Amino acid sequence: MISDELFERSKKLMPGGVNSPVRAFGSVGRNPLFIDHAKGAYITDCDGREYIDYVCSWGPMILGHANDRVIAAVKSACDNGLSFGAPTEREAVLAELIKECVPYIEKLRLVNSGTEAVMSAIRAARGYTGRDKIIKFRGCYHGHSDGLLVKAGSGALTQSVPDSAGVPYDYTKNTLVAEYNDRESVKRLFEENKGEIACLIVEPVAANMGVVLPEEGFLRFLRDEATANGAVLIFDEVITGFRLSLGGAAAYYGVTPDLATFGKIVGGGMPLAVYGGKNEIMDMIAPVGAVYQAGTLSGNPIATTAGIETLRILMEEDKRGLYDELNEKGRILAGAYKRALGDSVCVNQVGSLLSVFFTSESVTDYESAITSDTGEYTRYFNHMLERGIYLAPSQFEAMFVSAAHKMEDLDRTVRAIGEFV
Ligand code: KE4
C-alpha cells in the first residue's frame, strides 16, 4: 500500500514518521493511513480509500472538511500575502467574534497552538497572583509544555514528577495533581498549599483520557474553591470550545472561569489558538504588563481568515439549531454503542463529543478510564476501519461528529457497530 511505503519513507525523516505521536497508530497495531484529501465527513487515503471521519483532525473540522466558504475565504486571503508580522484588522474581527460567542472574555491573545495558549494562560495567572503552584487533573492533557508533562506524585509525594524525558524535576515540582470529579482531592491540595496556588486548570469536559463528563456540580465546586483561595480558574476549552455550544462548556454548564483557552475549531483547522479572560489578568501581558509572551505568526492573516469564516458559519448555523443537531447525532451514536455492546462498554457522550470505553465500569476519572480493555479497543478500531470508518487510534481519545455527517453516514456507522460482537 502507498501509505505503508510513505510510512517507511517518513520514518527515516521524522521521529516515528509523524509530526505528532498519536498519528503513528502505535496502540492499534497497524501502520497509519496517509491522507491525500478530505471533504465534508470523508477523508481519502493515498491508496484512494474513503472513510467516514470521526477524528475530524482531533476536533477542528466541526463544519466538515474543506468547507466551501472557508476554503474560498482562505484562497482569497492568500493573494494578499501570508504573513506581515504586523497588526491587521482581521485579528480584531476574530477577537470580536470570539467575545460575542464567549462574553466573559474581556481581552484575549491569539497564539499558534493549544499548547502555547495554555502555557501562556498559566504564566498570566502566575504573574497576576505572584504565586508559583498550579493544580491540574490526572488524565487531563493541556499540551506539551514542560510544567504540564507530569504524573501525580505517588503516595505522600504530592509534588509531581516529570512524565517525559527531558523535563527537569524543577519544572514540575510546582504542578499539583488532583483527581477528576474528586472534590476531596482538590480541597486537600488547596489546604496543603494555602495561599500558594496561582491557578487551577481543568478540561471542563475531559477528552484526553477518553471523554469524561464533569459530575453534577463539580465545575461549580471548582469555581467556588478557586475564588475562595484567590486562585485563577482556567477552563482549557481547546476541545470543548465552540464544540459544546458557541460559548463552549462554560455556557453549556453555566460556570464562568477567569481565563479560558481555545484552539482547534477557533482556527478552522489552521494553526491558531487563543487565551483570554478578565482584563485585570490579561493586562499583565506584554507590552502592557510584566508577563512576557510573543509569537512570530500569532494572529496570522490566513489563520485568522479561516477562524473568522468558521465562527461566522457557526453563529449563523447556531440560529438554525446546529448544536441541537450535533447533540442528536452524538446521541444516535451513543445509543448504537449501548444497544450493540450493552454493559460491556461505558459510553460517555455530550453534544458531538463521545467515547466508548471497553470496560463495564462507569468511567468518571483516570482510574476508571484505564480499566478499559485496550486490546478490545484495537479489535474494534480495526473492525470499523475495514468498514470504511476512521476512528481515533487510541482508547483514550475522543470521537467527533461534524455538521457534515449525514444520517446515512450515521446509519452506516451504526450498522458497523452492530456487526462488532
Ligand atoms: P495543541 O498544542 O496540540 O494544538 O493543543 C494542545 C491541547 C490543549 N488542550 C487540550 C484539551 C487538548 O486536547 C490539546 C490537544 N489535543 C490532542 C488530542 N487529544 C491533539 C492531538 C495530538 O496531540 O496530535
GROMACS .gro file of C-alpha atoms and ligand atoms in nm:
model
  445
    1MET     CA    1   0.000   0.000   0.000
    2ILE     CA    2   0.112   0.354  -0.075
    3SER     CA    3   0.050   0.451   0.291
    4ASP     CA    4   0.293   0.180   0.402
    5GLU     CA    5   0.559   0.298   0.156
    6LEU     CA    6   0.511   0.658   0.270
    7PHE     CA    7   0.534   0.547   0.632
    8GLU     CA    8   0.869   0.375   0.571
    9ARG     CA    9   0.995   0.688   0.395
   10SER     CA   10   0.871   0.924   0.669
   11LYS     CA   11   1.018   0.712   0.948
   12LYS     CA   12   1.359   0.797   0.808
   13LEU     CA   13   1.277   1.168   0.822
   14MET     CA   14   1.065   1.231   1.134
   15PRO     CA   15   1.051   1.053   1.471
   16GLY     CA   16   0.806   0.767   1.422
   17GLY     CA   17   0.731   0.904   1.075
   18VAL     CA   18   0.486   1.156   1.219
   19ASN     CA   19   0.464   1.509   1.348
   20SER     CA   20   0.250   1.417   1.645
   21PRO     CA   21   0.277   1.082   1.827
   22VAL     CA   22  -0.088   0.972   1.829
   23ARG     CA   23  -0.089   0.975   1.447
   24ALA     CA   24   0.153   0.683   1.435
   25PHE     CA   25  -0.126   0.435   1.523
   26GLY     CA   26   0.112   0.293   1.785
   27SER     CA   27  -0.159   0.147   2.004
   28VAL     CA   28  -0.378  -0.012   1.736
   29GLY     CA   29  -0.120  -0.247   1.590
   30ARG     CA   30  -0.107  -0.128   1.233
   31ASN     CA   31   0.055   0.137   1.015
   32PRO     CA   32  -0.114   0.475   0.988
   33LEU     CA   33  -0.307   0.580   0.680
   34PHE     CA   34  -0.152   0.870   0.491
   35ILE     CA   35  -0.432   1.104   0.391
   36ASP     CA   36  -0.448   1.254   0.044
   37HIS     CA   37  -0.755   1.477   0.072
   38ALA     CA   38  -1.078   1.528   0.264
   39LYS     CA   39  -1.422   1.677   0.200
   40GLY     CA   40  -1.723   1.702   0.430
   41ALA     CA   41  -1.744   1.397   0.656
   42TYR     CA   42  -1.494   1.198   0.448
   43ILE     CA   43  -1.121   1.153   0.426
   44THR     CA   44  -0.946   0.969   0.143
   45ASP     CA   45  -0.612   0.799   0.195
   46CYS     CA   46  -0.323   0.782  -0.051
   47ASP     CA   47  -0.449   0.445  -0.172
   48GLY     CA   48  -0.775   0.606  -0.274
   49ARG     CA   49  -0.981   0.456   0.007
   50GLU     CA   50  -1.255   0.680   0.151
   51TYR     CA   51  -1.357   0.675   0.516
   52ILE     CA   52  -1.623   0.840   0.728
   53ASP     CA   53  -1.405   1.053   0.954
   54TYR     CA   54  -1.475   1.074   1.330
   55VAL     CA   55  -1.133   1.219   1.415
   56CYS     CA   56  -1.203   1.549   1.232
   57SER     CA   57  -0.838   1.650   1.278
   58TRP     CA   58  -0.888   1.597   1.657
   59GLY     CA   59  -1.175   1.845   1.671
   60PRO     CA   60  -1.124   2.146   1.440
   61MET     CA   61  -1.337   2.026   1.149
   62ILE     CA   62  -1.679   2.073   1.314
   63LEU     CA   63  -1.815   2.204   0.980
   64GLY     CA   64  -1.668   1.906   0.796
   65HIS     CA   65  -1.354   1.908   0.584
   66ALA     CA   66  -1.284   2.173   0.317
   67ASN     CA   67  -1.595   2.379   0.383
   68ASP     CA   68  -1.655   2.576   0.060
   69ARG     CA   69  -1.689   2.914   0.230
   70VAL     CA   70  -1.383   2.868   0.449
   71ILE     CA   71  -1.168   2.748   0.157
   72ALA     CA   72  -1.283   3.037  -0.063
   73ALA     CA   73  -1.203   3.292   0.209
   74VAL     CA   74  -0.859   3.139   0.272
   75LYS     CA   75  -0.778   3.123  -0.101
   76SER     CA   76  -0.865   3.486  -0.150
   77ALA     CA   77  -0.673   3.594   0.163
   78CYS     CA   78  -0.360   3.422   0.031
   79ASP     CA   79  -0.350   3.658  -0.267
   80ASN     CA   80  -0.293   3.947  -0.024
   81GLY     CA   81   0.007   3.790   0.148
   82LEU     CA   82   0.061   3.517   0.405
   83SER     CA   83   0.219   3.697   0.698
   84PHE     CA   84   0.313   4.053   0.784
   85GLY     CA   85   0.435   4.044   1.144
   86ALA     CA   86   0.221   4.350   1.198
   87PRO     CA   87  -0.130   4.405   1.334
   88THR     CA   88  -0.421   4.356   1.094
   89GLU     CA   89  -0.792   4.433   1.117
   90ARG     CA   90  -0.864   4.062   1.084
   91GLU     CA   91  -0.725   3.996   1.432
   92ALA     CA   92  -0.976   4.246   1.574
   93VAL     CA   93  -1.257   4.093   1.370
   94LEU     CA   94  -1.181   3.745   1.504
   95ALA     CA   95  -1.140   3.876   1.860
   96GLU     CA   96  -1.480   4.050   1.837
   97LEU     CA   97  -1.646   3.732   1.711
   98ILE     CA   98  -1.490   3.531   1.996
   99LYS     CA   99  -1.608   3.789   2.251
  100GLU     CA  100  -1.958   3.778   2.100
  101CYS     CA  101  -1.967   3.400   2.142
  102VAL     CA  102  -1.790   3.394   2.480
  103PRO     CA  103  -1.898   3.713   2.662
  104TYR     CA  104  -1.680   3.665   2.972
  105ILE     CA  105  -1.369   3.706   2.755
  106GLU     CA  106  -1.278   4.072   2.811
  107LYS     CA  107  -0.938   4.056   2.639
  108LEU     CA  108  -0.758   3.781   2.454
  109ARG     CA  109  -0.435   3.697   2.279
  110LEU     CA  110  -0.408   3.489   1.960
  111VAL     CA  111  -0.133   3.225   1.950
  112ASN     CA  112  -0.049   2.925   1.730
  113SER     CA  113  -0.138   2.612   1.925
  114GLY     CA  114  -0.330   2.491   2.226
  115THR     CA  115   0.000   2.419   2.400
  116GLU     CA  116   0.103   2.780   2.358
  117ALA     CA  117  -0.236   2.908   2.474
  118VAL     CA  118  -0.228   2.702   2.793
  119MET     CA  119   0.137   2.776   2.867
  120SER     CA  120   0.065   3.149   2.831
  121ALA     CA  121  -0.256   3.142   3.036
  122ILE     CA  122  -0.072   2.973   3.323
  123ARG     CA  123   0.209   3.229   3.301
  124ALA     CA  124  -0.052   3.509   3.312
  125ALA     CA  125  -0.213   3.353   3.621
  126ARG     CA  126   0.125   3.322   3.794
  127GLY     CA  127   0.214   3.680   3.703
  128TYR     CA  128  -0.123   3.806   3.825
  129THR     CA  129  -0.118   3.621   4.159
  130GLY     CA  130   0.256   3.622   4.222
  131ARG     CA  131   0.220   3.254   4.310
  132ASP     CA  132   0.404   2.955   4.157
  133LYS     CA  133   0.197   2.642   4.218
  134ILE     CA  134  -0.077   2.516   3.985
  135ILE     CA  135  -0.336   2.238   4.009
  136LYS     CA  136  -0.423   2.014   3.717
  137PHE     CA  137  -0.613   1.685   3.698
  138ARG     CA  138  -0.478   1.339   3.631
  139GLY     CA  139  -0.580   1.229   3.283
  140CYS     CA  140  -0.629   1.583   3.157
  141TYR     CA  141  -0.396   1.694   2.879
  142HIS     CA  142  -0.315   2.059   2.819
  143GLY     CA  143  -0.042   2.040   2.555
  144HIS     CA  144   0.323   1.956   2.591
  145SER     CA  145   0.476   2.247   2.786
  146ASP     CA  146   0.728   2.121   3.043
  147GLY     CA  147   0.535   2.201   3.359
  148LEU     CA  148   0.231   2.007   3.239
  149LEU     CA  149   0.409   1.684   3.141
  150VAL     CA  150   0.369   1.539   3.488
  151LYS     CA  151   0.237   1.238   3.662
  152ALA     CA  152   0.095   1.255   4.009
  153GLY     CA  153   0.349   1.222   4.284
  154SER     CA  154   0.296   0.878   4.434
  155GLY     CA  155   0.169   0.847   4.790
  156ALA     CA  156   0.289   1.117   5.026
  157LEU     CA  157   0.477   1.292   4.747
  158THR     CA  158   0.211   1.541   4.641
  159GLN     CA  159   0.459   1.721   4.415
  160SER     CA  160   0.458   1.590   4.063
  161VAL     CA  161   0.734   1.416   3.881
  162PRO     CA  162   0.806   1.455   3.510
  163ASP     CA  163   0.609   1.228   3.277
  164SER     CA  164   0.851   1.279   2.991
  165ALA     CA  165   1.225   1.255   2.949
  166GLY     CA  166   1.391   1.591   2.908
  167VAL     CA  167   1.177   1.767   3.168
  168PRO     CA  168   1.377   1.875   3.474
  169TYR     CA  169   1.214   1.794   3.809
  170ASP     CA  170   1.234   2.165   3.895
  171TYR     CA  171   0.988   2.234   3.613
  172THR     CA  172   0.723   2.002   3.755
  173LYS     CA  173   0.756   2.045   4.131
  174ASN     CA  174   0.503   2.331   4.125
  175THR     CA  175   0.242   2.126   3.942
  176LEU     CA  176   0.000   1.952   4.179
  177VAL     CA  177  -0.232   1.680   4.053
  178ALA     CA  178  -0.591   1.626   4.166
  179GLU     CA  179  -0.839   1.357   4.060
  180TYR     CA  180  -1.114   1.448   3.815
  181ASN     CA  181  -1.461   1.456   3.978
  182ASP     CA  182  -1.297   1.415   4.322
  183ARG     CA  183  -1.373   1.723   4.532
  184GLU     CA  184  -1.175   1.599   4.833
  185SER     CA  185  -0.853   1.577   4.626
  186VAL     CA  186  -0.897   1.940   4.524
  187LYS     CA  187  -0.979   2.061   4.876
  188ARG     CA  188  -0.676   1.881   5.015
  189LEU     CA  189  -0.434   2.041   4.768
  190PHE     CA  190  -0.570   2.389   4.840
  191GLU     CA  191  -0.546   2.327   5.217
  192GLU     CA  192  -0.191   2.185   5.198
  193ASN     CA  193  -0.077   2.477   4.982
  194LYS     CA  194  -0.267   2.768   5.137
  195GLY     CA  195  -0.211   3.093   4.952
  196GLU     CA  196   0.035   2.930   4.712
  197ILE     CA  197  -0.187   2.819   4.424
  198ALA     CA  198  -0.177   3.053   4.123
  199CYS     CA  199  -0.438   2.867   3.921
  200LEU     CA  200  -0.640   2.554   3.874
  201ILE     CA  201  -0.667   2.434   3.516
  202VAL     CA  202  -0.927   2.184   3.403
  203GLU     CA  203  -1.077   2.045   3.086
  204PRO     CA  204  -1.442   2.126   3.169
  205VAL     CA  205  -1.525   1.806   2.985
  206ALA     CA  206  -1.217   1.585   2.991
  207ALA     CA  207  -1.146   1.445   2.644
  208ASN     CA  208  -0.789   1.321   2.670
  209MET     CA  209  -0.850   1.011   2.877
  210GLY     CA  210  -1.141   0.944   2.651
  211VAL     CA  211  -1.445   1.164   2.719
  212VAL     CA  212  -1.519   1.201   3.090
  213LEU     CA  213  -1.803   1.430   3.194
  214PRO     CA  214  -1.793   1.659   3.499
  215GLU     CA  215  -2.027   1.523   3.765
  216GLU     CA  216  -2.320   1.740   3.871
  217GLY     CA  217  -2.186   2.049   4.047
  218PHE     CA  218  -1.817   1.965   4.002
  219LEU     CA  219  -1.738   2.268   3.786
  220ARG     CA  220  -1.935   2.495   4.018
  221PHE     CA  221  -1.733   2.347   4.307
  222LEU     CA  222  -1.405   2.427   4.126
  223ARG     CA  223  -1.527   2.781   4.062
  224ASP     CA  224  -1.605   2.833   4.432
  225GLU     CA  225  -1.281   2.670   4.555
  226ALA     CA  226  -1.067   2.881   4.321
  227THR     CA  227  -1.245   3.200   4.428
  228ALA     CA  228  -1.216   3.113   4.797
  229ASN     CA  229  -0.841   3.055   4.759
  230GLY     CA  230  -0.762   3.354   4.538
  231ALA     CA  231  -0.661   3.120   4.257
  232VAL     CA  232  -0.733   3.182   3.888
  233LEU     CA  233  -0.975   2.927   3.739
  234ILE     CA  234  -0.870   2.831   3.386
  235PHE     CA  235  -1.101   2.630   3.159
  236ASP     CA  236  -0.900   2.457   2.891
  237GLU     CA  237  -1.162   2.465   2.614
  238VAL     CA  238  -0.927   2.371   2.332
  239ILE     CA  239  -1.159   2.077   2.257
  240THR     CA  240  -1.491   2.189   2.411
  241GLY     CA  241  -1.477   2.549   2.288
  242PHE     CA  242  -1.730   2.610   2.006
  243ARG     CA  243  -1.792   2.232   2.023
  244LEU     CA  244  -2.048   2.201   2.304
  245SER     CA  245  -2.203   2.538   2.220
  246LEU     CA  246  -2.091   2.872   2.081
  247GLY     CA  247  -1.998   2.964   2.438
  248GLY     CA  248  -1.822   2.631   2.495
  249ALA     CA  249  -1.851   2.427   2.812
  250ALA     CA  250  -1.868   2.741   3.027
  251ALA     CA  251  -2.201   2.834   2.866
  252TYR     CA  252  -2.316   2.471   2.842
  253TYR     CA  253  -2.267   2.413   3.219
  254GLY     CA  254  -2.325   2.772   3.332
  255VAL     CA  255  -1.989   2.815   3.509
  256THR     CA  256  -1.757   3.105   3.425
  257PRO     CA  257  -1.379   3.074   3.457
  258ASP     CA  258  -1.137   3.365   3.496
  259LEU     CA  259  -0.936   3.261   3.192
  260ALA     CA  260  -1.002   3.016   2.911
  261THR     CA  261  -0.803   2.866   2.627
  262PHE     CA  262  -0.940   2.779   2.285
  263GLY     CA  263  -0.789   2.605   1.984
  264LYS     CA  264  -0.885   2.365   1.706
  265ILE     CA  265  -1.232   2.492   1.592
  266VAL     CA  266  -1.146   2.859   1.651
  267GLY     CA  267  -0.876   2.835   1.382
  268GLY     CA  268  -1.094   2.637   1.140
  269GLY     CA  269  -0.814   2.382   1.102
  270MET     CA  270  -0.534   2.635   1.071
  271PRO     CA  271  -0.266   2.681   1.342
  272LEU     CA  272  -0.448   2.927   1.568
  273ALA     CA  273  -0.536   2.920   1.937
  274VAL     CA  274  -0.649   3.171   2.198
  275TYR     CA  275  -0.615   3.251   2.563
  276GLY     CA  276  -0.821   3.521   2.727
  277GLY     CA  277  -1.049   3.632   3.007
  278LYS     CA  278  -1.053   3.903   3.270
  279ASN     CA  279  -0.899   4.240   3.183
  280GLU     CA  280  -0.703   4.261   3.508
  281ILE     CA  281  -0.531   3.932   3.427
  282MET     CA  282  -0.482   3.983   3.054
  283ASP     CA  283  -0.341   4.333   3.112
  284MET     CA  284  -0.049   4.157   3.280
  285ILE     CA  285   0.065   4.052   2.932
  286ALA     CA  286   0.339   4.240   2.742
  287PRO     CA  287   0.357   4.500   2.611
  288VAL     CA  288   0.107   4.632   2.872
  289GLY     CA  289   0.217   4.423   3.168
  290ALA     CA  290   0.517   4.239   3.302
  291VAL     CA  291   0.431   3.888   3.174
  292TYR     CA  292   0.615   3.823   2.850
  293GLN     CA  293   0.455   3.628   2.566
  294ALA     CA  294   0.513   3.665   2.192
  295GLY     CA  295   0.488   3.484   1.857
  296THR     CA  296   0.606   3.548   1.502
  297LEU     CA  297   0.297   3.404   1.338
  298SER     CA  298   0.044   3.483   1.612
  299GLY     CA  299  -0.278   3.622   1.460
  300ASN     CA  300  -0.157   3.519   1.115
  301PRO     CA  301  -0.374   3.667   0.837
  302ILE     CA  302  -0.457   3.328   0.680
  303ALA     CA  303  -0.528   3.151   1.008
  304THR     CA  304  -0.747   3.437   1.129
  305THR     CA  305  -0.936   3.427   0.798
  306ALA     CA  306  -1.013   3.058   0.848
  307GLY     CA  307  -1.119   3.126   1.207
  308ILE     CA  308  -1.340   3.420   1.114
  309GLU     CA  309  -1.524   3.229   0.842
  310THR     CA  310  -1.565   2.924   1.065
  311LEU     CA  311  -1.710   3.126   1.353
  312ARG     CA  312  -1.936   3.324   1.120
  313ILE     CA  313  -2.082   3.000   0.982
  314LEU     CA  314  -2.119   2.851   1.330
  315MET     CA  315  -2.300   3.164   1.450
  316GLU     CA  316  -2.537   3.156   1.152
  317GLU     CA  317  -2.597   2.782   1.182
  318ASP     CA  318  -2.646   2.809   1.558
  319LYS     CA  319  -2.960   3.012   1.489
  320ARG     CA  320  -3.080   2.722   1.272
  321GLY     CA  321  -3.027   2.470   1.553
  322LEU     CA  322  -2.681   2.340   1.460
  323TYR     CA  323  -2.582   2.247   1.815
  324ASP     CA  324  -2.907   2.061   1.879
  325GLU     CA  325  -2.842   1.867   1.557
  326LEU     CA  326  -2.486   1.789   1.660
  327ASN     CA  327  -2.608   1.670   2.000
  328GLU     CA  328  -2.869   1.448   1.832
  329LYS     CA  329  -2.601   1.290   1.612
  330GLY     CA  330  -2.390   1.224   1.922
  331ARG     CA  331  -2.689   1.067   2.096
  332ILE     CA  332  -2.765   0.842   1.798
  333LEU     CA  333  -2.410   0.705   1.800
  334ALA     CA  334  -2.403   0.669   2.180
  335GLY     CA  335  -2.731   0.481   2.166
  336ALA     CA  336  -2.598   0.249   1.897
  337TYR     CA  337  -2.299   0.155   2.112
  338LYS     CA  338  -2.519   0.085   2.412
  339ARG     CA  339  -2.764  -0.125   2.207
  340ALA     CA  340  -2.491  -0.327   2.039
  341LEU     CA  341  -2.245  -0.368   2.324
  342GLY     CA  342  -2.461  -0.330   2.635
  343ASP     CA  343  -2.293  -0.331   2.974
  344SER     CA  344  -1.959  -0.446   2.833
  345VAL     CA  345  -1.887  -0.083   2.747
  346CYS     CA  346  -1.922   0.258   2.903
  347VAL     CA  347  -2.033   0.531   2.662
  348ASN     CA  348  -1.975   0.892   2.764
  349GLN     CA  349  -2.131   1.150   2.533
  350VAL     CA  350  -2.202   1.520   2.543
  351GLY     CA  351  -2.304   1.705   2.229
  352SER     CA  352  -2.096   1.584   1.934
  353LEU     CA  353  -1.816   1.457   2.158
  354LEU     CA  354  -1.815   1.095   2.274
  355SER     CA  355  -1.608   0.792   2.369
  356VAL     CA  356  -1.685   0.425   2.401
  357PHE     CA  357  -1.474   0.261   2.675
  358PHE     CA  358  -1.430  -0.116   2.666
  359THR     CA  359  -1.495  -0.160   3.034
  360SER     CA  360  -1.805  -0.249   3.233
  361GLU     CA  361  -1.718   0.022   3.489
  362SER     CA  362  -1.862   0.368   3.460
  363VAL     CA  363  -1.576   0.595   3.358
  364THR     CA  364  -1.566   0.908   3.574
  365ASP     CA  365  -1.192   0.965   3.615
  366TYR     CA  366  -0.846   0.845   3.510
  367GLU     CA  367  -0.853   0.543   3.744
  368SER     CA  368  -1.172   0.407   3.589
  369ALA     CA  369  -1.071   0.506   3.234
  370ILE     CA  370  -0.762   0.286   3.247
  371THR     CA  371  -0.966  -0.022   3.338
  372SER     CA  372  -1.059  -0.026   2.968
  373ASP     CA  373  -0.950  -0.323   2.760
  374THR     CA  374  -0.723  -0.158   2.504
  375GLY     CA  375  -0.689  -0.488   2.319
  376GLU     CA  376  -1.063  -0.494   2.264
  377TYR     CA  377  -1.046  -0.131   2.153
  378THR     CA  378  -0.784  -0.229   1.897
  379ARG     CA  379  -1.009  -0.505   1.763
  380TYR     CA  380  -1.299  -0.259   1.741
  381PHE     CA  381  -1.082   0.010   1.575
  382ASN     CA  382  -0.967  -0.231   1.303
  383HIS     CA  383  -1.319  -0.375   1.258
  384MET     CA  384  -1.450  -0.024   1.191
  385LEU     CA  385  -1.155   0.076   0.971
  386GLU     CA  386  -1.217  -0.226   0.747
  387ARG     CA  387  -1.573  -0.099   0.707
  388GLY     CA  388  -1.456   0.246   0.599
  389ILE     CA  389  -1.494   0.418   0.933
  390TYR     CA  390  -1.196   0.616   1.064
  391LEU     CA  391  -1.180   0.648   1.444
  392ALA     CA  392  -0.922   0.777   1.690
  393PRO     CA  393  -0.638   0.520   1.702
  394SER     CA  394  -0.648   0.515   2.082
  395GLN     CA  395  -0.897   0.422   2.352
  396PHE     CA  396  -0.809   0.745   2.531
  397GLU     CA  397  -0.907   0.992   2.261
  398ALA     CA  398  -1.247   1.132   2.166
  399MET     CA  399  -1.483   1.071   1.876
  400PHE     CA  400  -1.601   1.389   1.700
  401VAL     CA  401  -1.911   1.431   1.482
  402SER     CA  402  -1.941   1.720   1.237
  403ALA     CA  403  -2.219   1.919   1.072
  404ALA     CA  404  -2.126   1.735   0.751
  405HIS     CA  405  -2.204   1.385   0.884
  406LYS     CA  406  -2.536   1.287   0.725
  407MET     CA  407  -2.790   1.038   0.860
  408GLU     CA  408  -2.674   0.783   0.600
  409ASP     CA  409  -2.320   0.811   0.742
  410LEU     CA  410  -2.452   0.753   1.092
  411ASP     CA  411  -2.665   0.459   0.970
  412ARG     CA  412  -2.358   0.302   0.811
  413THR     CA  413  -2.164   0.357   1.133
  414VAL     CA  414  -2.444   0.213   1.347
  415ARG     CA  415  -2.456  -0.097   1.124
  416ALA     CA  416  -2.081  -0.145   1.157
  417ILE     CA  417  -2.107  -0.109   1.536
  418GLY     CA  418  -2.383  -0.368   1.535
  419GLU     CA  419  -2.163  -0.612   1.344
  420PHE     CA  420  -1.890  -0.583   1.608
  421VAL     CA  421  -1.952  -0.850   1.868
  422KE4     P1  422  -0.210   2.161   2.057
  422KE4     O1  423  -0.081   2.217   2.110
  422KE4     O2  424  -0.197   2.013   2.016
  422KE4     O3  425  -0.272   2.247   1.948
  422KE4     O4  426  -0.318   2.162   2.175
  422KE4     C1  427  -0.286   2.101   2.297
  422KE4     C2  428  -0.414   2.070   2.372
  422KE4     C3  429  -0.450   2.151   2.477
  422KE4     N1  430  -0.564   2.128   2.548
  422KE4     C4  431  -0.644   2.023   2.517
  422KE4     C5  432  -0.768   2.000   2.598
  422KE4     C6  433  -0.612   1.938   2.409
  422KE4     O5  434  -0.693   1.832   2.381
  422KE4     C7  435  -0.495   1.961   2.335
  422KE4     C8  436  -0.453   1.871   2.219
  422KE4     N2  437  -0.537   1.761   2.191
  422KE4     C9  438  -0.476   1.647   2.126
  422KE4    C10  439  -0.582   1.539   2.109
  422KE4     N3  440  -0.607   1.473   2.229
  422KE4    C11  441  -0.416   1.685   1.994
  422KE4    C12  442  -0.379   1.569   1.906
  422KE4    C13  443  -0.230   1.549   1.902
  422KE4     O6  444  -0.164   1.561   2.007
  422KE4     O7  445  -0.182   1.517   1.790
   0.00000   0.00000   0.00000
